[in-house]
PDB file of C-alpha atoms and ligand atoms in Angstrom:
ATOM      1  CA  MET A   1     -23.559   2.799  -2.490  1.00  0.00           C
ATOM      2  CA  ARG A   2     -21.888   3.023  -5.900  1.00  0.00           C
ATOM      3  CA  ALA A   3     -18.180   3.570  -6.388  1.00  0.00           C
ATOM      4  CA  SER A   4     -16.622   5.393  -9.274  1.00  0.00           C
ATOM      5  CA  ARG A   5     -16.377   3.123 -12.346  1.00  0.00           C
ATOM      6  CA  SER A   6     -13.810   5.186 -14.232  1.00  0.00           C
ATOM      7  CA  SER A   7     -10.949   3.234 -15.826  1.00  0.00           C
ATOM      8  CA  SER A   8      -8.473   4.934 -13.448  1.00  0.00           C
ATOM      9  CA  SER A   9     -10.076   2.982 -10.592  1.00  0.00           C
ATOM     10  CA  ARG A  10      -9.170  -0.333 -12.223  1.00  0.00           C
ATOM     11  CA  TYR A  11      -6.070  -2.481 -12.048  1.00  0.00           C
ATOM     12  CA  THR A  12      -3.994  -2.297 -15.259  1.00  0.00           C
ATOM     13  CA  HIS A  13      -4.853  -4.699 -18.105  1.00  0.00           C
ATOM     14  CA  VAL A  14      -1.625  -6.578 -17.431  1.00  0.00           C
ATOM     15  CA  ALA A  15      -2.484  -7.009 -13.710  1.00  0.00           C
ATOM     16  CA  ILE A  16      -5.974  -8.199 -14.659  1.00  0.00           C
ATOM     17  CA  ALA A  17      -4.525 -10.703 -17.159  1.00  0.00           C
ATOM     18  CA  PHE A  18      -2.065 -12.021 -14.507  1.00  0.00           C
ATOM     19  CA  HIS A  19      -4.909 -12.281 -11.969  1.00  0.00           C
ATOM     20  CA  TRP A  20      -7.176 -14.465 -14.120  1.00  0.00           C
ATOM     21  CA  LEU A  21      -4.459 -16.505 -15.834  1.00  0.00           C
ATOM     22  CA  LEU A  22      -2.852 -17.384 -12.497  1.00  0.00           C
ATOM     23  CA  ALA A  23      -6.215 -17.975 -10.791  1.00  0.00           C
ATOM     24  CA  LEU A  24      -7.040 -20.624 -13.431  1.00  0.00           C
ATOM     25  CA  ALA A  25      -3.535 -22.117 -13.339  1.00  0.00           C
ATOM     26  CA  LEU A  26      -3.508 -22.333  -9.522  1.00  0.00           C
ATOM     27  CA  VAL A  27      -6.887 -24.069  -9.384  1.00  0.00           C
ATOM     28  CA  GLY A  28      -5.738 -26.534 -12.086  1.00  0.00           C
ATOM     29  CA  VAL A  29      -2.390 -27.323 -10.435  1.00  0.00           C
ATOM     30  CA  PHE A  30      -4.046 -27.685  -7.027  1.00  0.00           C
ATOM     31  CA  GLY A  31      -6.584 -30.146  -8.497  1.00  0.00           C
ATOM     32  CA  VAL A  32      -3.895 -32.182 -10.277  1.00  0.00           C
ATOM     33  CA  GLY A  33      -1.826 -32.241  -7.052  1.00  0.00           C
ATOM     34  CA  LEU A  34      -4.739 -33.697  -5.076  1.00  0.00           C
ATOM     35  CA  TYR A  35      -5.650 -36.174  -7.801  1.00  0.00           C
ATOM     36  CA  MET A  36      -2.143 -37.513  -8.480  1.00  0.00           C
ATOM     37  CA  THR A  37      -1.283 -38.142  -4.820  1.00  0.00           C
ATOM     38  CA  GLY A  38      -4.317 -40.466  -4.618  1.00  0.00           C
ATOM     39  CA  LEU A  39      -3.099 -42.631  -7.541  1.00  0.00           C
ATOM     40  CA  SER A  40      -1.105 -45.792  -7.012  1.00  0.00           C
ATOM     41  CA  PHE A  41       2.405 -45.916  -8.471  1.00  0.00           C
ATOM     42  CA  SER A  42       2.126 -46.090 -12.294  1.00  0.00           C
ATOM     43  CA  PRO A  43       3.461 -44.409 -15.458  1.00  0.00           C
ATOM     44  CA  ALA A  44       0.297 -42.235 -15.463  1.00  0.00           C
ATOM     45  CA  LYS A  45       1.076 -41.005 -11.945  1.00  0.00           C
ATOM     46  CA  LEU A  46       4.674 -40.174 -12.898  1.00  0.00           C
ATOM     47  CA  LYS A  47       3.478 -38.291 -15.979  1.00  0.00           C
ATOM     48  CA  LEU A  48       0.985 -36.258 -13.908  1.00  0.00           C
ATOM     49  CA  MET A  49       3.688 -35.549 -11.299  1.00  0.00           C
ATOM     50  CA  ASN A  50       5.905 -34.128 -14.035  1.00  0.00           C
ATOM     51  CA  TRP A  51       3.087 -31.990 -15.460  1.00  0.00           C
ATOM     52  CA  HIS A  52       2.308 -30.800 -11.937  1.00  0.00           C
ATOM     53  CA  LYS A  53       5.928 -29.790 -11.380  1.00  0.00           C
ATOM     54  CA  TRP A  54       6.264 -28.061 -14.773  1.00  0.00           C
ATOM     55  CA  ALA A  55       3.008 -26.161 -14.285  1.00  0.00           C
ATOM     56  CA  GLY A  56       4.038 -25.316 -10.705  1.00  0.00           C
ATOM     57  CA  VAL A  57       7.406 -23.922 -11.826  1.00  0.00           C
ATOM     58  CA  THR A  58       5.657 -21.961 -14.605  1.00  0.00           C
ATOM     59  CA  ILE A  59       3.353 -20.474 -11.935  1.00  0.00           C
ATOM     60  CA  LEU A  60       6.442 -19.566  -9.899  1.00  0.00           C
ATOM     61  CA  ILE A  61       8.010 -17.746 -12.872  1.00  0.00           C
ATOM     62  CA  LEU A  62       4.738 -15.958 -13.738  1.00  0.00           C
ATOM     63  CA  SER A  63       4.286 -14.977 -10.064  1.00  0.00           C
ATOM     64  CA  PHE A  64       7.745 -13.431 -10.103  1.00  0.00           C
ATOM     65  CA  LEU A  65       6.854 -11.395 -13.222  1.00  0.00           C
ATOM     66  CA  ARG A  66       3.519 -10.505 -11.603  1.00  0.00           C
ATOM     67  CA  LEU A  67       5.270  -9.292  -8.457  1.00  0.00           C
ATOM     68  CA  LEU A  68       7.648  -7.151 -10.542  1.00  0.00           C
ATOM     69  CA  TRP A  69       4.638  -5.633 -12.302  1.00  0.00           C
ATOM     70  CA  ARG A  70       2.860  -5.110  -8.978  1.00  0.00           C
ATOM     71  CA  LEU A  71       5.894  -3.335  -7.483  1.00  0.00           C
ATOM     72  CA  THR A  72       6.219  -1.003 -10.449  1.00  0.00           C
ATOM     73  CA  HIS A  73       2.476  -0.396 -11.012  1.00  0.00           C
ATOM     74  CA  ARG A  74       0.655   0.417  -7.798  1.00  0.00           C
ATOM     75  CA  PRO A  75      -3.011  -0.609  -7.860  1.00  0.00           C
ATOM     76  CA  PRO A  76      -5.487   2.270  -7.783  1.00  0.00           C
ATOM     77  CA  PRO A  77      -6.432   3.210  -4.199  1.00  0.00           C
ATOM     78  CA  LEU A  78      -9.772   1.856  -3.001  1.00  0.00           C
ATOM     79  CA  PRO A  79     -12.525   4.352  -3.855  1.00  0.00           C
ATOM     80  CA  ALA A  80     -13.340   6.685  -0.931  1.00  0.00           C
ATOM     81  CA  GLN A  81     -16.941   5.398  -0.714  1.00  0.00           C
ATOM     82  CA  VAL A  82     -15.680   1.822  -0.347  1.00  0.00           C
ATOM     83  CA  VAL A  83     -13.112   2.749   2.298  1.00  0.00           C
ATOM     84  CA  GLU A  84     -15.737   4.661   4.299  1.00  0.00           C
ATOM     85  CA  GLY A  85     -17.967   1.579   4.390  1.00  0.00           C
ATOM     86  CA  MET A  86     -15.162  -0.692   5.642  1.00  0.00           C
ATOM     87  CA  PRO A  87     -14.243  -0.972   9.320  1.00  0.00           C
ATOM     88  CA  LEU A  88     -10.512  -0.876  10.048  1.00  0.00           C
ATOM     89  CA  TRP A  89     -10.261  -4.681  10.458  1.00  0.00           C
ATOM     90  CA  GLN A  90     -11.740  -5.183   6.978  1.00  0.00           C
ATOM     91  CA  ARG A  91      -9.229  -2.836   5.414  1.00  0.00           C
ATOM     92  CA  ALA A  92      -6.419  -4.659   7.233  1.00  0.00           C
ATOM     93  CA  ALA A  93      -7.871  -8.017   6.089  1.00  0.00           C
ATOM     94  CA  HIS A  94      -8.108  -6.729   2.489  1.00  0.00           C
ATOM     95  CA  HIS A  95      -4.418  -5.808   2.321  1.00  0.00           C
ATOM     96  CA  GLY A  96      -3.271  -8.646   4.609  1.00  0.00           C
ATOM     97  CA  THR A  97      -4.946 -11.282   2.414  1.00  0.00           C
ATOM     98  CA  HIS A  98      -3.246  -9.920  -0.686  1.00  0.00           C
ATOM     99  CA  TYR A  99       0.179  -9.949   1.020  1.00  0.00           C
ATOM    100  CA  LEU A 100      -0.325 -13.514   2.249  1.00  0.00           C
ATOM    101  CA  LEU A 101      -1.525 -14.656  -1.180  1.00  0.00           C
ATOM    102  CA  TYR A 102       1.640 -13.283  -2.771  1.00  0.00           C
ATOM    103  CA  LEU A 103       3.764 -14.946  -0.092  1.00  0.00           C
ATOM    104  CA  LEU A 104       2.145 -18.318  -0.784  1.00  0.00           C
ATOM    105  CA  PHE A 105       2.463 -17.902  -4.595  1.00  0.00           C
ATOM    106  CA  PHE A 106       6.199 -18.301  -3.905  1.00  0.00           C
ATOM    107  CA  ALA A 107       6.231 -20.538  -0.831  1.00  0.00           C
ATOM    108  CA  VAL A 108       4.033 -23.327  -2.288  1.00  0.00           C
ATOM    109  CA  PRO A 109       6.045 -24.015  -5.482  1.00  0.00           C
ATOM    110  CA  LEU A 110       9.420 -23.399  -3.782  1.00  0.00           C
ATOM    111  CA  ILE A 111       8.628 -25.941  -1.049  1.00  0.00           C
ATOM    112  CA  GLY A 112       7.484 -28.391  -3.768  1.00  0.00           C
ATOM    113  CA  TRP A 113      10.738 -27.835  -5.654  1.00  0.00           C
ATOM    114  CA  ALA A 114      12.837 -28.197  -2.467  1.00  0.00           C
ATOM    115  CA  TYR A 115      11.033 -31.462  -1.649  1.00  0.00           C
ATOM    116  CA  SER A 116      11.608 -32.787  -5.167  1.00  0.00           C
ATOM    117  CA  SER A 117      15.335 -31.939  -5.011  1.00  0.00           C
ATOM    118  CA  ALA A 118      15.829 -33.482  -1.556  1.00  0.00           C
ATOM    119  CA  ALA A 119      13.929 -36.610  -2.654  1.00  0.00           C
ATOM    120  CA  GLY A 120      16.381 -37.013  -5.565  1.00  0.00           C
ATOM    121  CA  PHE A 121      14.033 -36.077  -8.439  1.00  0.00           C
ATOM    122  CA  PRO A 122      15.651 -33.215 -10.354  1.00  0.00           C
ATOM    123  CA  ILE A 123      13.261 -31.128 -12.452  1.00  0.00           C
ATOM    124  CA  VAL A 124      13.682 -31.015 -16.223  1.00  0.00           C
ATOM    125  CA  LEU A 125      11.261 -28.276 -17.256  1.00  0.00           C
ATOM    126  CA  PHE A 126       8.977 -29.520 -20.075  1.00  0.00           C
ATOM    127  CA  GLY A 127      11.407 -32.412 -20.477  1.00  0.00           C
ATOM    128  CA  VAL A 128      14.067 -30.134 -22.028  1.00  0.00           C
ATOM    129  CA  LEU A 129      15.435 -27.606 -19.522  1.00  0.00           C
ATOM    130  CA  PRO A 130      17.209 -29.040 -16.461  1.00  0.00           C
ATOM    131  CA  LEU A 131      16.668 -26.810 -13.405  1.00  0.00           C
ATOM    132  CA  PRO A 132      19.173 -26.580 -10.557  1.00  0.00           C
ATOM    133  CA  ASP A 133      18.418 -28.546  -7.387  1.00  0.00           C
ATOM    134  CA  LEU A 134      17.379 -26.347  -4.452  1.00  0.00           C
ATOM    135  CA  LEU A 135      18.732 -28.897  -1.927  1.00  0.00           C
ATOM    136  CA  SER A 136      21.095 -31.834  -2.179  1.00  0.00           C
ATOM    137  CA  VAL A 137      19.605 -35.318  -1.921  1.00  0.00           C
ATOM    138  CA  ASP A 138      18.594 -36.163   1.659  1.00  0.00           C
ATOM    139  CA  LYS A 139      15.680 -38.598   1.957  1.00  0.00           C
ATOM    140  CA  ALA A 140      15.044 -37.846   5.651  1.00  0.00           C
ATOM    141  CA  LEU A 141      14.900 -34.105   4.956  1.00  0.00           C
ATOM    142  CA  ALA A 142      12.604 -34.780   1.953  1.00  0.00           C
ATOM    143  CA  GLU A 143      10.171 -36.681   4.177  1.00  0.00           C
ATOM    144  CA  SER A 144      10.037 -33.826   6.664  1.00  0.00           C
ATOM    145  CA  ILE A 145       9.517 -31.211   3.907  1.00  0.00           C
ATOM    146  CA  LYS A 146       6.827 -33.237   2.080  1.00  0.00           C
ATOM    147  CA  PRO A 147       3.824 -32.425   4.332  1.00  0.00           C
ATOM    148  CA  TRP A 148       4.674 -28.707   4.230  1.00  0.00           C
ATOM    149  CA  HIS A 149       4.012 -28.476   0.497  1.00  0.00           C
ATOM    150  CA  GLY A 150       0.467 -29.815   0.901  1.00  0.00           C
ATOM    151  CA  THR A 151      -0.116 -27.716   4.042  1.00  0.00           C
ATOM    152  CA  ALA A 152       0.997 -24.526   2.283  1.00  0.00           C
ATOM    153  CA  ALA A 153      -1.156 -25.410  -0.770  1.00  0.00           C
ATOM    154  CA  PHE A 154      -4.214 -25.916   1.486  1.00  0.00           C
ATOM    155  CA  ALA A 155      -3.501 -22.630   3.271  1.00  0.00           C
ATOM    156  CA  LEU A 156      -3.430 -20.953  -0.166  1.00  0.00           C
ATOM    157  CA  ALA A 157      -6.748 -22.611  -1.080  1.00  0.00           C
ATOM    158  CA  ALA A 158      -8.331 -21.457   2.209  1.00  0.00           C
ATOM    159  CA  LEU A 159      -7.154 -17.880   1.619  1.00  0.00           C
ATOM    160  CA  VAL A 160      -8.499 -17.967  -1.932  1.00  0.00           C
ATOM    161  CA  LEU A 161     -11.915 -19.055  -0.590  1.00  0.00           C
ATOM    162  CA  LEU A 162     -11.851 -16.174   1.896  1.00  0.00           C
ATOM    163  CA  HIS A 163     -10.785 -13.796  -0.878  1.00  0.00           C
ATOM    164  CA  VAL A 164     -13.584 -14.931  -3.211  1.00  0.00           C
ATOM    165  CA  ALA A 165     -16.162 -14.772  -0.388  1.00  0.00           C
ATOM    166  CA  ALA A 166     -15.071 -11.178   0.353  1.00  0.00           C
ATOM    167  CA  ALA A 167     -15.257 -10.273  -3.371  1.00  0.00           C
ATOM    168  CA  LEU A 168     -18.793 -11.723  -3.588  1.00  0.00           C
ATOM    169  CA  LYS A 169     -19.837  -9.893  -0.412  1.00  0.00           C
ATOM    170  CA  HIS A 170     -18.680  -6.596  -1.938  1.00  0.00           C
ATOM    171  CA  HIS A 171     -20.535  -7.415  -5.143  1.00  0.00           C
ATOM    172  CA  LEU A 172     -23.809  -8.832  -3.818  1.00  0.00           C
ATOM    173  CA  ILE A 173     -24.270  -7.139  -0.427  1.00  0.00           C
ATOM    174  CA  ASP A 174     -22.307  -3.869  -0.481  1.00  0.00           C
ATOM    175  CA  ARG A 175     -22.864  -3.445  -4.255  1.00  0.00           C
ATOM    176  CA  ASP A 176     -19.848  -1.154  -4.352  1.00  0.00           C
ATOM    177  CA  GLY A 177     -18.519  -2.095  -7.804  1.00  0.00           C
ATOM    178  CA  LEU A 178     -15.259  -3.544  -6.456  1.00  0.00           C
ATOM    179  CA  LEU A 179     -15.286  -6.471  -8.931  1.00  0.00           C
ATOM    180  CA  ALA A 180     -14.936  -3.994 -11.789  1.00  0.00           C
ATOM    181  CA  ARG A 181     -11.436  -3.190 -10.495  1.00  0.00           C
ATOM    182  CA  ILE A 182     -10.266  -6.631 -11.543  1.00  0.00           C
ATOM    183  CA  GLY A 183     -12.166  -6.661 -14.838  1.00  0.00           C
ATOM    184  CA  LEU A 184     -15.398  -8.365 -13.713  1.00  0.00           C
ATOM    185  CA  SER A 185     -18.663  -6.544 -14.459  1.00  0.00           C
ATOM    186  CA  ARG A 186     -18.760  -2.885 -15.492  1.00  0.00           C
TER     187      ARG A 186
HETATM  188  C1  LIG B   1      -7.169 -18.847  -7.416  1.00  0.00           C
HETATM  189  C2  LIG B   1      -7.997 -17.802  -7.443  1.00  0.00           C
HETATM  190  C3  LIG B   1      -7.593 -16.373  -7.095  1.00  0.00           C
HETATM  191  C4  LIG B   1      -6.397 -15.873  -6.633  1.00  0.00           C
HETATM  192  C5  LIG B   1      -5.102 -16.627  -6.329  1.00  0.00           C
HETATM  193  C6  LIG B   1      -6.569 -14.424  -6.484  1.00  0.00           C
HETATM  194  C7  LIG B   1      -5.585 -13.541  -6.056  1.00  0.00           C
HETATM  195  C8  LIG B   1      -5.701 -12.167  -6.009  1.00  0.00           C
HETATM  196  C9  LIG B   1      -4.656 -11.242  -5.632  1.00  0.00           C
HETATM  197  C10 LIG B   1      -3.231 -11.652  -5.225  1.00  0.00           C
HETATM  198  C11 LIG B   1      -5.148  -9.996  -5.724  1.00  0.00           C
HETATM  199  C12 LIG B   1      -4.392  -8.694  -5.439  1.00  0.00           C
HETATM  200  C13 LIG B   1      -3.870  -8.210  -6.746  1.00  0.00           C
HETATM  201  C14 LIG B   1      -2.713  -7.255  -6.602  1.00  0.00           C
HETATM  202  O1  LIG B   1      -2.756  -6.376  -5.735  1.00  0.00           O
HETATM  203  O2  LIG B   1      -1.786  -7.416  -7.395  1.00  0.00           O
HETATM  204  C15 LIG B   1      -6.522 -10.091  -6.157  1.00  0.00           C
HETATM  205  C16 LIG B   1      -7.373  -9.033  -6.369  1.00  0.00           C
HETATM  206  C17 LIG B   1      -8.726  -9.184  -6.601  1.00  0.00           C
HETATM  207  N1  LIG B   1      -9.413 -10.359  -6.808  1.00  0.00           N
HETATM  208 FE1  LIG B   1      -8.640 -12.215  -6.822  1.00  0.00          FE
HETATM  209  N2  LIG B   1      -7.854 -14.099  -6.846  1.00  0.00           N
HETATM  210  C18 LIG B   1      -8.504 -15.248  -7.224  1.00  0.00           C
HETATM  211  C19 LIG B   1      -9.814 -15.367  -7.647  1.00  0.00           C
HETATM  212  C20 LIG B   1     -10.726 -14.334  -7.635  1.00  0.00           C
HETATM  213  C21 LIG B   1     -12.149 -14.473  -7.929  1.00  0.00           C
HETATM  214  C22 LIG B   1     -12.845 -15.791  -8.331  1.00  0.00           C
HETATM  215  C23 LIG B   1     -12.698 -13.235  -7.785  1.00  0.00           C
HETATM  216  C24 LIG B   1     -14.129 -12.794  -7.960  1.00  0.00           C
HETATM  217  C25 LIG B   1     -15.166 -13.486  -7.565  1.00  0.00           C
HETATM  218  C26 LIG B   1     -11.620 -12.320  -7.410  1.00  0.00           C
HETATM  219  C27 LIG B   1     -11.780 -10.969  -7.191  1.00  0.00           C
HETATM  220  C28 LIG B   1     -10.759 -10.083  -6.957  1.00  0.00           C
HETATM  221  C29 LIG B   1     -10.956  -8.633  -6.857  1.00  0.00           C
HETATM  222  C30 LIG B   1     -12.272  -7.881  -6.966  1.00  0.00           C
HETATM  223  C31 LIG B   1      -9.678  -8.084  -6.639  1.00  0.00           C
HETATM  224  C32 LIG B   1      -9.356  -6.583  -6.488  1.00  0.00           C
HETATM  225  C33 LIG B   1      -9.423  -6.219  -5.051  1.00  0.00           C
HETATM  226  C34 LIG B   1      -9.205  -4.726  -4.930  1.00  0.00           C
HETATM  227  O3  LIG B   1     -10.089  -3.995  -5.311  1.00  0.00           O
HETATM  228  O4  LIG B   1      -8.136  -4.302  -4.470  1.00  0.00           O
HETATM  229  N3  LIG B   1     -10.444 -13.022  -7.322  1.00  0.00           N
HETATM  230  N4  LIG B   1      -6.838 -11.441  -6.310  1.00  0.00           N
HETATM  231  C1  LIG B   2       1.631 -23.060  -6.889  1.00  0.00           C
HETATM  232  C2  LIG B   2       1.896 -24.226  -7.402  1.00  0.00           C
HETATM  233  C3  LIG B   2       1.547 -25.541  -6.742  1.00  0.00           C
HETATM  234  C4  LIG B   2       0.392 -25.940  -6.107  1.00  0.00           C
HETATM  235  C5  LIG B   2      -0.892 -25.125  -5.879  1.00  0.00           C
HETATM  236  C6  LIG B   2       0.607 -27.306  -5.661  1.00  0.00           C
HETATM  237  C7  LIG B   2      -0.335 -28.068  -4.982  1.00  0.00           C
HETATM  238  C8  LIG B   2      -0.158 -29.383  -4.592  1.00  0.00           C
HETATM  239  C9  LIG B   2      -1.118 -30.182  -3.880  1.00  0.00           C
HETATM  240  C10 LIG B   2      -2.512 -29.699  -3.432  1.00  0.00           C
HETATM  241  C11 LIG B   2      -0.580 -31.406  -3.675  1.00  0.00           C
HETATM  242  C12 LIG B   2      -1.228 -32.581  -2.943  1.00  0.00           C
HETATM  243  C13 LIG B   2      -0.747 -32.540  -1.501  1.00  0.00           C
HETATM  244  C14 LIG B   2      -1.421 -33.545  -0.623  1.00  0.00           C
HETATM  245  O1  LIG B   2      -2.495 -34.051  -0.934  1.00  0.00           O
HETATM  246  O2  LIG B   2      -0.832 -33.800   0.454  1.00  0.00           O
HETATM  247  C15 LIG B   2       0.742 -31.403  -4.266  1.00  0.00           C
HETATM  248  C16 LIG B   2       1.617 -32.477  -4.271  1.00  0.00           C
HETATM  249  C17 LIG B   2       2.868 -32.442  -4.808  1.00  0.00           C
HETATM  250  N1  LIG B   2       3.498 -31.361  -5.408  1.00  0.00           N
HETATM  251 FE1  LIG B   2       2.683 -29.553  -5.712  1.00  0.00          FE
HETATM  252  N2  LIG B   2       1.872 -27.707  -6.028  1.00  0.00           N
HETATM  253  C18 LIG B   2       2.472 -26.649  -6.697  1.00  0.00           C
HETATM  254  C19 LIG B   2       3.736 -26.615  -7.221  1.00  0.00           C
HETATM  255  C20 LIG B   2       4.649 -27.664  -7.165  1.00  0.00           C
HETATM  256  C21 LIG B   2       5.997 -27.628  -7.664  1.00  0.00           C
HETATM  257  C22 LIG B   2       6.682 -26.410  -8.321  1.00  0.00           C
HETATM  258  C23 LIG B   2       6.559 -28.842  -7.405  1.00  0.00           C
HETATM  259  C24 LIG B   2       7.939 -29.350  -7.700  1.00  0.00           C
HETATM  260  C25 LIG B   2       8.763 -28.775  -8.501  1.00  0.00           C
HETATM  261  C26 LIG B   2       5.554 -29.665  -6.778  1.00  0.00           C
HETATM  262  C27 LIG B   2       5.729 -30.965  -6.379  1.00  0.00           C
HETATM  263  C28 LIG B   2       4.781 -31.743  -5.776  1.00  0.00           C
HETATM  264  C29 LIG B   2       4.989 -33.138  -5.432  1.00  0.00           C
HETATM  265  C30 LIG B   2       6.268 -33.963  -5.676  1.00  0.00           C
HETATM  266  C31 LIG B   2       3.797 -33.573  -4.815  1.00  0.00           C
HETATM  267  C32 LIG B   2       3.489 -34.970  -4.290  1.00  0.00           C
HETATM  268  C33 LIG B   2       3.835 -35.026  -2.839  1.00  0.00           C
HETATM  269  C34 LIG B   2       3.399 -36.360  -2.290  1.00  0.00           C
HETATM  270  O3  LIG B   2       3.766 -37.380  -2.869  1.00  0.00           O
HETATM  271  O4  LIG B   2       2.676 -36.346  -1.285  1.00  0.00           O
HETATM  272  N3  LIG B   2       4.405 -28.906  -6.633  1.00  0.00           N
HETATM  273  N4  LIG B   2       0.986 -30.151  -4.793  1.00  0.00           N
END
């Protein structure tokens, strides 16, 4: 089954650029997060922590701009042939995954920021721009928030795996041209 490949069935160029830029950034920040937590206390660990926070806040800002774009530029509806081939639960999963991904784009960095504030480590973006604290210093609160940042980040990673598996299924099994909507293949 082949879907229409006309440009009107694609996301806008801006949405495609946000998708791939943020996909790369999220994978990178996730990897640095895992790596740095395994290091013992050292100047290198502190440096990585700062990079992780700066990159995480940059992702938060870009996600906000992405959401604004998304709200003002509706994606093209799924092609009729694709919709016909999808049972109701798959359509719900398609939209539900996207909603949850957006939710976590905000939740993960905001929880990280809240933890950092409560732990008493204010963020100075790129070493020059001091950001406001989200919470006042409270070590006990920081300790209870800490695991939630990792948990939310792993939930995001699990959803991304599901999302990529679904995209590959559409491409390799259904062969319905869905990847072209986000700029992959023609
Ligand atoms: C960290 C990695 C990724 C994240 C966070 C992510 C996130 C998203 C989000 C949020 C959307 C919905 C866009 C919107 O409505 O604004 C989307 C769409 C899409 N993504 Fe990804 N994505 C990632 C990686 C990938 C990869 C590796 C592929 C391909 C193998 C892919 C294929 C697609 C496709 C085909 C769509 C369009 C779905 C449709 O037709 O509606 N994504 N992605
Ligand atoms: C979307 C962006 C982000 C992702 C994907 C992400 C991901 C991660 C991951 C996977 C870990 C390791 C967790 C573990 O192994 O338990 C981590 C740790 C950490 N992240 Fe993030 N993070 C992001 C943004 C942020 C931001 C914005 C901040 C603060 C401003 C931050 C602060 C931290 C801190 C302080 C730790 C270390 C926590 C500890 O010592 O266990 N993160 N992050």
